[in-house]
CSV table of C-alpha atoms and ligand atoms in Angstrom, one decimal:
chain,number,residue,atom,x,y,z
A,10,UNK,CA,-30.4,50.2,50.5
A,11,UNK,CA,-33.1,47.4,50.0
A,12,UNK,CA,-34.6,49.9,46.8
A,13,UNK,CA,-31.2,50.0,45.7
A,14,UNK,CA,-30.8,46.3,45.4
A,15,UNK,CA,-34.0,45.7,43.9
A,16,UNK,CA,-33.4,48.3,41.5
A,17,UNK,CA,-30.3,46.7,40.7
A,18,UNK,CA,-31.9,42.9,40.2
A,19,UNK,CA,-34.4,44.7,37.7
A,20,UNK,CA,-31.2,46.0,35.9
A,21,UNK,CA,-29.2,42.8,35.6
A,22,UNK,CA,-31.9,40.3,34.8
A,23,UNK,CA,-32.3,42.7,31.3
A,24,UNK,CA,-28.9,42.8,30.7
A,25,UNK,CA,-28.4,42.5,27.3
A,26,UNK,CA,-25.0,42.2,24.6
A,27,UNK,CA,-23.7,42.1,22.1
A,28,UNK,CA,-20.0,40.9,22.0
A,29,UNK,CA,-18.1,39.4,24.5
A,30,UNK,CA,-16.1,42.5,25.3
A,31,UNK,CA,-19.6,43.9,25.9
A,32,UNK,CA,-19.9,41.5,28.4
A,33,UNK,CA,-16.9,42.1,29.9
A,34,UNK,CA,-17.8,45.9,30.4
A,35,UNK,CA,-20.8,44.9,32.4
A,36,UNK,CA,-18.9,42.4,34.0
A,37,UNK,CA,-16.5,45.8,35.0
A,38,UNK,CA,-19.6,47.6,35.8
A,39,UNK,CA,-21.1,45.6,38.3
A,40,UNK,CA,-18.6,42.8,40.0
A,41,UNK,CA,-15.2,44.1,39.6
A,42,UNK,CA,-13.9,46.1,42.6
A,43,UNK,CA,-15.1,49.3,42.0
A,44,UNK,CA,-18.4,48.2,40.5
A,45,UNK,CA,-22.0,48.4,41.7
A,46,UNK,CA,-22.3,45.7,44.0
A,47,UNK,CA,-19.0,45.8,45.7
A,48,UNK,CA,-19.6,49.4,46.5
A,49,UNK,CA,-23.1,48.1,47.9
A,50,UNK,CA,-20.9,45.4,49.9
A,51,UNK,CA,-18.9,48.0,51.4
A,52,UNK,CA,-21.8,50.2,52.2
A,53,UNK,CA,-22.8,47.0,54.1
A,54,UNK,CA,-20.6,47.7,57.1
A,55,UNK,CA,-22.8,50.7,58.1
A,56,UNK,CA,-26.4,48.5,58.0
A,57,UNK,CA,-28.1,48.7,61.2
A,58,UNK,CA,-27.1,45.2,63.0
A,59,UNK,CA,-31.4,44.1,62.9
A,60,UNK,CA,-31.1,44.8,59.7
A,61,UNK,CA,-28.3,43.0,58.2
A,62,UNK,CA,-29.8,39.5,58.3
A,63,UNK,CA,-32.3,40.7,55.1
A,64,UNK,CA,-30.0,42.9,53.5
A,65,UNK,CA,-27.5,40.5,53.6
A,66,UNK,CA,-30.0,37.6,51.9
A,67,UNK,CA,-30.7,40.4,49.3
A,68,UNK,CA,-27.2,41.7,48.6
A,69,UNK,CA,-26.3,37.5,47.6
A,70,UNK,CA,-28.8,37.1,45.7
A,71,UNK,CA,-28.2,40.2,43.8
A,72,UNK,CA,-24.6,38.9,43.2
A,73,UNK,CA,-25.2,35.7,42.7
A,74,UNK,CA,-27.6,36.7,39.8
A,75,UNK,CA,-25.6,39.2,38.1
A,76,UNK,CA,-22.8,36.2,37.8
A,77,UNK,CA,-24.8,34.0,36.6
A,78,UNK,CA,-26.3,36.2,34.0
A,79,UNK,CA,-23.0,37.9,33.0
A,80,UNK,CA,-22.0,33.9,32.7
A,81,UNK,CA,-24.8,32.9,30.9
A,82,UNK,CA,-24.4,36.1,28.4
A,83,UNK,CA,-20.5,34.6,27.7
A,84,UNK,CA,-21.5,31.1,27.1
A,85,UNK,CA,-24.1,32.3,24.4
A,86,UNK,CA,-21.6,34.4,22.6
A,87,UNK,CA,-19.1,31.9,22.5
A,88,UNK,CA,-21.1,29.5,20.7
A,89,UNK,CA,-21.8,32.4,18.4
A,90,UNK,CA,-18.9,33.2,17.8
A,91,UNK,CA,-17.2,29.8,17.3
A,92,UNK,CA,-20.3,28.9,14.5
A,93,UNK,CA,-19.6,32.8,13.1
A,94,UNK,CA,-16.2,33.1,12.5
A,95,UNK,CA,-13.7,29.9,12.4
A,96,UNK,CA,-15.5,27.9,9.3
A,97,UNK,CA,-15.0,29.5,5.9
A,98,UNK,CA,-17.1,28.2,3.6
A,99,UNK,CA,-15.3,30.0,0.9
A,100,UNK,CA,-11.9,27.8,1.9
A,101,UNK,CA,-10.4,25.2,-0.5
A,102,UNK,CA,-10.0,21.5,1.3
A,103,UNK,CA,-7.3,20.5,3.2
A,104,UNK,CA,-4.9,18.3,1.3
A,105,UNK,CA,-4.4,14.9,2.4
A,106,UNK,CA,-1.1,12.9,1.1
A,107,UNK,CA,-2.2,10.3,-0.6
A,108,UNK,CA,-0.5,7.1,-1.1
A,109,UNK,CA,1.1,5.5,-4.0
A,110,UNK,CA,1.2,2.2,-5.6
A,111,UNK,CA,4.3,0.4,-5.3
A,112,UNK,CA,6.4,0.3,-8.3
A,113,UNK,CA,6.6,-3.4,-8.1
A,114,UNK,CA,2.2,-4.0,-8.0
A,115,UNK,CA,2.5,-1.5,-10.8
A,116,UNK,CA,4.6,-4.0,-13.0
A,117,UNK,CA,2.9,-7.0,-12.0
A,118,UNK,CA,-0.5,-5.3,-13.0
A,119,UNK,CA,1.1,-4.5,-16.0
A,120,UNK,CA,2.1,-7.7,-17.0
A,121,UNK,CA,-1.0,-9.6,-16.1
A,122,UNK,CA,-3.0,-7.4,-18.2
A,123,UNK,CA,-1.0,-8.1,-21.4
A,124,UNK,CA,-1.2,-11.7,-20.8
A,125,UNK,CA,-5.2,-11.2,-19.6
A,126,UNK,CA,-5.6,-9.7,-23.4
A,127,UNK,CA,-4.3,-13.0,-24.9
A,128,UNK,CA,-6.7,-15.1,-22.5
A,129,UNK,CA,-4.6,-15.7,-19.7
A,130,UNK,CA,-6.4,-15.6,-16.6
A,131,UNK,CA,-4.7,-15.4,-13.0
A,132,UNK,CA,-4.0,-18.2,-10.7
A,133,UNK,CA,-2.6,-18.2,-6.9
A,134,UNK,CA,-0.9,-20.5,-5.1
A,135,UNK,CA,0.4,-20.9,-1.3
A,136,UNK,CA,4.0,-19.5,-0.4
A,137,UNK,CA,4.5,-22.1,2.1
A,138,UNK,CA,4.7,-25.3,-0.5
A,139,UNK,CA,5.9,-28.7,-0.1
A,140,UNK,CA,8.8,-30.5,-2.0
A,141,UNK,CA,6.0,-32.3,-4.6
A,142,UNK,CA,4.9,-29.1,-5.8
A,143,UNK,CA,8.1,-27.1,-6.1
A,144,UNK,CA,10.7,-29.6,-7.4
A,145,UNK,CA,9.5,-33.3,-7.7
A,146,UNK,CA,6.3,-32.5,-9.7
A,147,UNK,CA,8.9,-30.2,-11.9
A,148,UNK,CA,11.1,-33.0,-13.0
A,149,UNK,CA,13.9,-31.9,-10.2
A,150,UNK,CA,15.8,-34.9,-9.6
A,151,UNK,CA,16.3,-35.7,-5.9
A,152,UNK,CA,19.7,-34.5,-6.1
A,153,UNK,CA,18.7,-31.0,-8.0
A,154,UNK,CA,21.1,-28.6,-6.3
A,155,UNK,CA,18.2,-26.2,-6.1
A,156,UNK,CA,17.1,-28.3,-2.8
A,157,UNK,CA,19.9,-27.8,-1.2
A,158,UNK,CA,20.1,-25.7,1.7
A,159,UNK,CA,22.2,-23.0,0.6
A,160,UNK,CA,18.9,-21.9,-2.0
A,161,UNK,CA,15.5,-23.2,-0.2
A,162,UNK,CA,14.5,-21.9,3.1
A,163,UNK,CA,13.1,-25.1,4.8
A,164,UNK,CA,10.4,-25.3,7.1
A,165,UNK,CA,9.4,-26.9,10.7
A,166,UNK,CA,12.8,-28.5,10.3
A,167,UNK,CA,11.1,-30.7,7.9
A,168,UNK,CA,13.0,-31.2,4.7
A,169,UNK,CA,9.4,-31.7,2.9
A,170,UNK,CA,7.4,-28.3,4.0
A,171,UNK,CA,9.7,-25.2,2.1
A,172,UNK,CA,9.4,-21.4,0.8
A,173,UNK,CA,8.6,-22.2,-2.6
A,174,UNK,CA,11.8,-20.8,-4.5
A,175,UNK,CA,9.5,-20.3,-7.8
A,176,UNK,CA,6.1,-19.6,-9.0
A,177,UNK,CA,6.5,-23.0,-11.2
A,178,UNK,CA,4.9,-24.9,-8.4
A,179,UNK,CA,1.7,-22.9,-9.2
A,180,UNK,CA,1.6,-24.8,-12.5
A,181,UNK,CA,1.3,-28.0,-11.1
A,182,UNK,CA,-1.1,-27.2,-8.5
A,183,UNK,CA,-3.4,-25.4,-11.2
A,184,UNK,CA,-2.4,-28.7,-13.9
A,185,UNK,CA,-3.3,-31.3,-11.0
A,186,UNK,CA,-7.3,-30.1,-11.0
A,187,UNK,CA,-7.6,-28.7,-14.1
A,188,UNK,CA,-8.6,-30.2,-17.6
A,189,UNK,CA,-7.0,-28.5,-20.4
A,190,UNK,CA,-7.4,-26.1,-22.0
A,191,UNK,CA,-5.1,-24.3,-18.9
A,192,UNK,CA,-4.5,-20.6,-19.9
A,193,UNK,CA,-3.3,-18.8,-16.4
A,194,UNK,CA,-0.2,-16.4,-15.5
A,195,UNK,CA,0.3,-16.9,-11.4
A,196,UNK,CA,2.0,-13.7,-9.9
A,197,UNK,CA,3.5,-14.2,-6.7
A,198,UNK,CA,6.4,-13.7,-4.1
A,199,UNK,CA,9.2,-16.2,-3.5
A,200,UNK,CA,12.2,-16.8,-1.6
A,201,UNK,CA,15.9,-18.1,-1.5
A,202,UNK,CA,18.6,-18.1,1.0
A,203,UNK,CA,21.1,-15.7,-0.7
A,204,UNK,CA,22.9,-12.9,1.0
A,205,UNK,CA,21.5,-9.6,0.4
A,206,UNK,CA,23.1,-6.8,-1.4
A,207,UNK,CA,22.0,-4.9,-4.3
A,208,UNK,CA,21.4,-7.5,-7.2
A,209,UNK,CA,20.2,-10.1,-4.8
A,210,UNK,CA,17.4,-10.4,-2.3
A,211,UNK,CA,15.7,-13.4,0.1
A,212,UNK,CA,12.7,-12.7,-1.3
A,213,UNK,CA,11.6,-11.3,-4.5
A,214,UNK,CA,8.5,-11.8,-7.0
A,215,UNK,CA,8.2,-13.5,-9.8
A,216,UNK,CA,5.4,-14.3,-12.7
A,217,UNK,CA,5.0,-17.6,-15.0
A,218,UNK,CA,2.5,-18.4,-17.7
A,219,UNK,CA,1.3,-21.6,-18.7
A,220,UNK,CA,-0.4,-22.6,-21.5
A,221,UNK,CA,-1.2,-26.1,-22.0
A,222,UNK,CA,-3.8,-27.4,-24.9
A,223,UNK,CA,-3.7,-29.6,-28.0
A,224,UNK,CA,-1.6,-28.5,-30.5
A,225,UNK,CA,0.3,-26.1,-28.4
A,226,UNK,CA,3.6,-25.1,-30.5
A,227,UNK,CA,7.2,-23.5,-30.0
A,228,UNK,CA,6.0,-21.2,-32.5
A,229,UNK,CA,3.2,-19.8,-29.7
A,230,UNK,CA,5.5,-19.6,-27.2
A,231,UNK,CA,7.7,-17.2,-29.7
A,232,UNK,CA,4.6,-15.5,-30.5
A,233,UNK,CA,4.0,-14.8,-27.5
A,234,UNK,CA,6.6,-13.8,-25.9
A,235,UNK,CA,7.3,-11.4,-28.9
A,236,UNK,CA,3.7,-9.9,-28.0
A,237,UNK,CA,4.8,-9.4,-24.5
A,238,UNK,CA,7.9,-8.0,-25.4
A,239,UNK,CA,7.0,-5.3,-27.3
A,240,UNK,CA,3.7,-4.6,-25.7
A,241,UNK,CA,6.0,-4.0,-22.4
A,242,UNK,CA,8.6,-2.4,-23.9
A,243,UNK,CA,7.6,-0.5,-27.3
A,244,UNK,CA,6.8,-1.5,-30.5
A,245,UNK,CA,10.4,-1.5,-31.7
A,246,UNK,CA,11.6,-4.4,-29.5
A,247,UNK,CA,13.7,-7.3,-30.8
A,248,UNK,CA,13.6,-10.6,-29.1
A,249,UNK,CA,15.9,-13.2,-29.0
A,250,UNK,CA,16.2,-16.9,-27.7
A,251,UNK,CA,18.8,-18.7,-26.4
A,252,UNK,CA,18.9,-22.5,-25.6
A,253,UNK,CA,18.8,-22.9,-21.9
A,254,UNK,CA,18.2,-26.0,-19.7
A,255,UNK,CA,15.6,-26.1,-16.6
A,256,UNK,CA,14.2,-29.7,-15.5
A,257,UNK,CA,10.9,-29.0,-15.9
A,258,UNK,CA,10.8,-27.6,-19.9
A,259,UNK,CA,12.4,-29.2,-23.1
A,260,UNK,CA,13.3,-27.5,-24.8
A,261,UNK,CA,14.1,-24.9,-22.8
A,262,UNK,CA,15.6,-21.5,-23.7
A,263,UNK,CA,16.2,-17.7,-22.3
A,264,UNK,CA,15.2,-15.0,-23.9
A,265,UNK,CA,16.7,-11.6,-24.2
A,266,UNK,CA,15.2,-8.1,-25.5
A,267,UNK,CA,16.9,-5.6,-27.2
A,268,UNK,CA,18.4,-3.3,-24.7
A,269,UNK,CA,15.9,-0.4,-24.3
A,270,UNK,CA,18.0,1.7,-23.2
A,271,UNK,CA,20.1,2.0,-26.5
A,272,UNK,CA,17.8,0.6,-28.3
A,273,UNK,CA,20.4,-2.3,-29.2
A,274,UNK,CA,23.5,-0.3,-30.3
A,275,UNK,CA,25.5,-1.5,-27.3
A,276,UNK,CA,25.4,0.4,-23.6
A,277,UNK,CA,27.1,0.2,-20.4
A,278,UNK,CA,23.4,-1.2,-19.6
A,279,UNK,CA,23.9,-4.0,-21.6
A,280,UNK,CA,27.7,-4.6,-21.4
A,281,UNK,CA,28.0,-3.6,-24.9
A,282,UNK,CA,26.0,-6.4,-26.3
A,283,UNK,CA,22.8,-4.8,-27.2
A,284,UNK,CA,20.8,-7.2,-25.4
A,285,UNK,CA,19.3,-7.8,-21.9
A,286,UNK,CA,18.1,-11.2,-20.4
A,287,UNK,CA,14.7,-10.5,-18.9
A,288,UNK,CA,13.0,-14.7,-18.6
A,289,UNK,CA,13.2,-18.2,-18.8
A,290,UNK,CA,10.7,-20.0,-21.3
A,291,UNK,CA,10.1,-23.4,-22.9
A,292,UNK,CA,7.4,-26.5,-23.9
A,293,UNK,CA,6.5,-28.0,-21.1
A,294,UNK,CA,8.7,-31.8,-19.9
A,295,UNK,CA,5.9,-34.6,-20.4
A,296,UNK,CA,7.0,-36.2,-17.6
A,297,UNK,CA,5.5,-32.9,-15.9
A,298,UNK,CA,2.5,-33.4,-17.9
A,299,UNK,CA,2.0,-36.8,-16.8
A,300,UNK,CA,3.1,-36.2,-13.0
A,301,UNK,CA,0.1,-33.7,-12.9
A,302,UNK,CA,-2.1,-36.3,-14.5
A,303,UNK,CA,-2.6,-34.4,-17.7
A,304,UNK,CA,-1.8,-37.0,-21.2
A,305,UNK,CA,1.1,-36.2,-22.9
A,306,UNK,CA,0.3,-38.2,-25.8
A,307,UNK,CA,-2.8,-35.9,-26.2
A,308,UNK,CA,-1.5,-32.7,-24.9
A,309,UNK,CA,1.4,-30.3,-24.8
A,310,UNK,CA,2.6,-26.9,-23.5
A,311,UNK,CA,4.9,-23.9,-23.0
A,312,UNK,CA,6.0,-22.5,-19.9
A,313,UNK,CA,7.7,-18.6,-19.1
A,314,UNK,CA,8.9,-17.2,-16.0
A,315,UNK,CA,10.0,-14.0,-15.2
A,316,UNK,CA,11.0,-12.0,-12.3
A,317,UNK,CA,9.2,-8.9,-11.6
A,318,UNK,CA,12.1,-7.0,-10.2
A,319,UNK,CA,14.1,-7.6,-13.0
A,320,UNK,CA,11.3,-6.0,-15.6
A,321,UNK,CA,10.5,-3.4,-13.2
A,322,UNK,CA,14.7,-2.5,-13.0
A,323,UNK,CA,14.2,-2.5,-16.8
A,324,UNK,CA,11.3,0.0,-17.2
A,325,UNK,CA,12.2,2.2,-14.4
A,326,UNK,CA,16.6,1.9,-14.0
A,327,UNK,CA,16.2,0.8,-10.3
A,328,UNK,CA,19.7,-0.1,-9.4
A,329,UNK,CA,19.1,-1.5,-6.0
A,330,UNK,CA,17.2,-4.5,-5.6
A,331,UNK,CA,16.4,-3.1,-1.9
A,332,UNK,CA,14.7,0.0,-2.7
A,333,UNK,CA,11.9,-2.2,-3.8
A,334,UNK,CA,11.4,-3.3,-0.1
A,335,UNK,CA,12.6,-0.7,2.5
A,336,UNK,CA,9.3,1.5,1.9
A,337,UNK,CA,11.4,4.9,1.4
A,338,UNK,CA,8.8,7.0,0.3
A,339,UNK,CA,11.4,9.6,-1.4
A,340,UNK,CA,11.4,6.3,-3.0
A,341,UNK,CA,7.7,5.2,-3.6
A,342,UNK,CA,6.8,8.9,-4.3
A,343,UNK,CA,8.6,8.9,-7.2
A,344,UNK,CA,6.2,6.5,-9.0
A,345,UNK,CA,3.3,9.0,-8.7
A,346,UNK,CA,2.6,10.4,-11.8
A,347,UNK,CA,2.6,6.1,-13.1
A,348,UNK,CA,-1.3,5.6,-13.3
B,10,LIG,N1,11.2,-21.2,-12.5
B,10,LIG,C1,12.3,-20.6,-13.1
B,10,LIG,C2,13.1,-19.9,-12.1
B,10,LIG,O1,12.7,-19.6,-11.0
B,10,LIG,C3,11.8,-19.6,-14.2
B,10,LIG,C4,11.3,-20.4,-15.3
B,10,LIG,C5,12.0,-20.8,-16.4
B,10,LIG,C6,9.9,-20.6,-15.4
B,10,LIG,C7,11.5,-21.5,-17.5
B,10,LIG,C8,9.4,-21.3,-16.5
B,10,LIG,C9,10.2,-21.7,-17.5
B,10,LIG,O2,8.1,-21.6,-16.6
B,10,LIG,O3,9.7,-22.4,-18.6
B,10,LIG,O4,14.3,-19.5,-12.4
């Protein structure tokens, strides 16, 4: 029995193969129940009792190694076989989904780069602002009805710290530590206590330009905005200009586009009139001038300000004010073939 045994530890420390079900076969051959070494185990019973103590060290050790080899051989083919057969080189790359940019950034970028062709240059300001900034420095008088608490979120309790309801209070900050010339368009988000629905949000985004120099006309301001215009909206757009009132311009005025829609032959866009309001515009008060510490006498300027939403509802027909902030991206998605 002890030649046996060796005879079988010769075999198994050569075992070779090739596959793992070639490894299972010798797996069959040796360990399972009918296999080499079990028969030896059963052919145990009948060793001579003096006997048993070697046999018995030898018959382990000859299990133990076939085990361990027949473990050793999976392992290594494993590892073959995971490097052989799951990567194909030859495969095309996953797809990832990749994100899209939001209809309203789209705009915005829009819009500054028109104005950045005519030398405006972008200015930021804080969303938290105080009253100086956002009404008083404007020419709001102190009993504006745009302070009151039914428009302006206020702050800390505090009737002085506010949401700044425009992006008008960038002007003055900008005007306050800048000599002109002051070329800058200041894109940002805003708020106002209204109720929401679909034509009216508590926060929304809006852009102004200011343009402040010697010499600055009405006529540049017309020019300008006629550039815009039809730089946003196609070469065939009509403006118009109707006298308006805010505290900080004078004169101040709105102007309207032809509708794009119908090109100006009356829609149910435009309720017939051929014409949509898309900003307010004007030259700049020079009591604003002089409460930012710029010289009227020397200086003078014109003012826009338009809400993004608005020309983004324009360009792309989006009826509902709160698409443009519940991140649907049935929504969003449909924007990605824009840029
Ligand atoms: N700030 C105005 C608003 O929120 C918009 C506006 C109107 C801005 C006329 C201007 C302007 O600069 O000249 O409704």
């Amino acid at each position: 029995m002890l030649e046996k045994i060796s005879q079988l530890i010769e075999e198994i420390s050569n075992l070779n193969a090739k596959s793992l079900e070639g490894v299972e076969a010798l797996r069959i051959k040796y360990l399972s129940k009918k296999g080499h070494i079990s028969l030896l185990f059963n052919d145990f019973r009948n060793v001579p009792n003096e006997q048993k103590k070697v046999i018995g060290q030898k018959l382990n050790e000859l299990k133990n190694l076939a085990s361990e080899k027949i473990n050793s051989l999976k392992e290594t083919l494993a590892v073959a076989d995971d490097t052989e057969t799951d990567i194909d080189l030859t495969r095309s790359a996953a797809t990832s989904h990749l994100g899209t940019r939001h209809p309203l950034s789209l705009v915005r970028q829009e819009i500054i780069d028109i104005f950045a062709r005519l030398g405006f240059t972008v200015a930021e300001g804080p969303e938290i602002e105080d009253d100086w900034h956002v009404f008083s420095s404007l020419n709001f008088a102190d009993d504006h009805p745009a302070r009151d608490m039914q428009d302006t979120f206020f702050i800390q309790r505090s009737p002085d710290i506010l949401l700044r309801t425009h992006t008008s209070s960038v002007q003055s900050r900008v005007m306050e530590v800048t000599k002109p010339p002051i070329r800058i368009i200041c894109p940002g988000r805003v708020y106002r206590n209204e109720a929401i629905s679909y034509r009216a949000h508590c926060f929304f985004h809006q852009i102004e330009a200011l343009y402040v120099d010697e010499n600055v006309s009405f006529a540049d301001l017309k020019q300008t905005l006629l550039y815009f215009a039809q730089e946003m909206f196609g070469p065939e757009t009509k403006i118009r200009l109707r006298p308006s009132y805010f505290p900080f311009t004078e004169p101040s005025a709105e102007m309207d586009i032809s509708c794009n829609l119908c090109g100006g032959k009356g829609c149910n866009f435009c309720k017939h009139t051929g014409w949509v309001e898309i900003l307010g515009c004007g030259m700049v008060d020079p009591n604003v001038l002089e409460s930012c510490g710029i010289d009227s006498s020397k200086y003078t300027g014109f003012a826009l300000g338009m809400g993004v939403e608005r020309i983004t509802n324009l360009k792309y027909r989006v009826k509902d004010l709160r698409m443009f902030s519940e991140n649907d991206v049935r929504f969003l998605d449909e924007f990605k073939s824009v840029h």
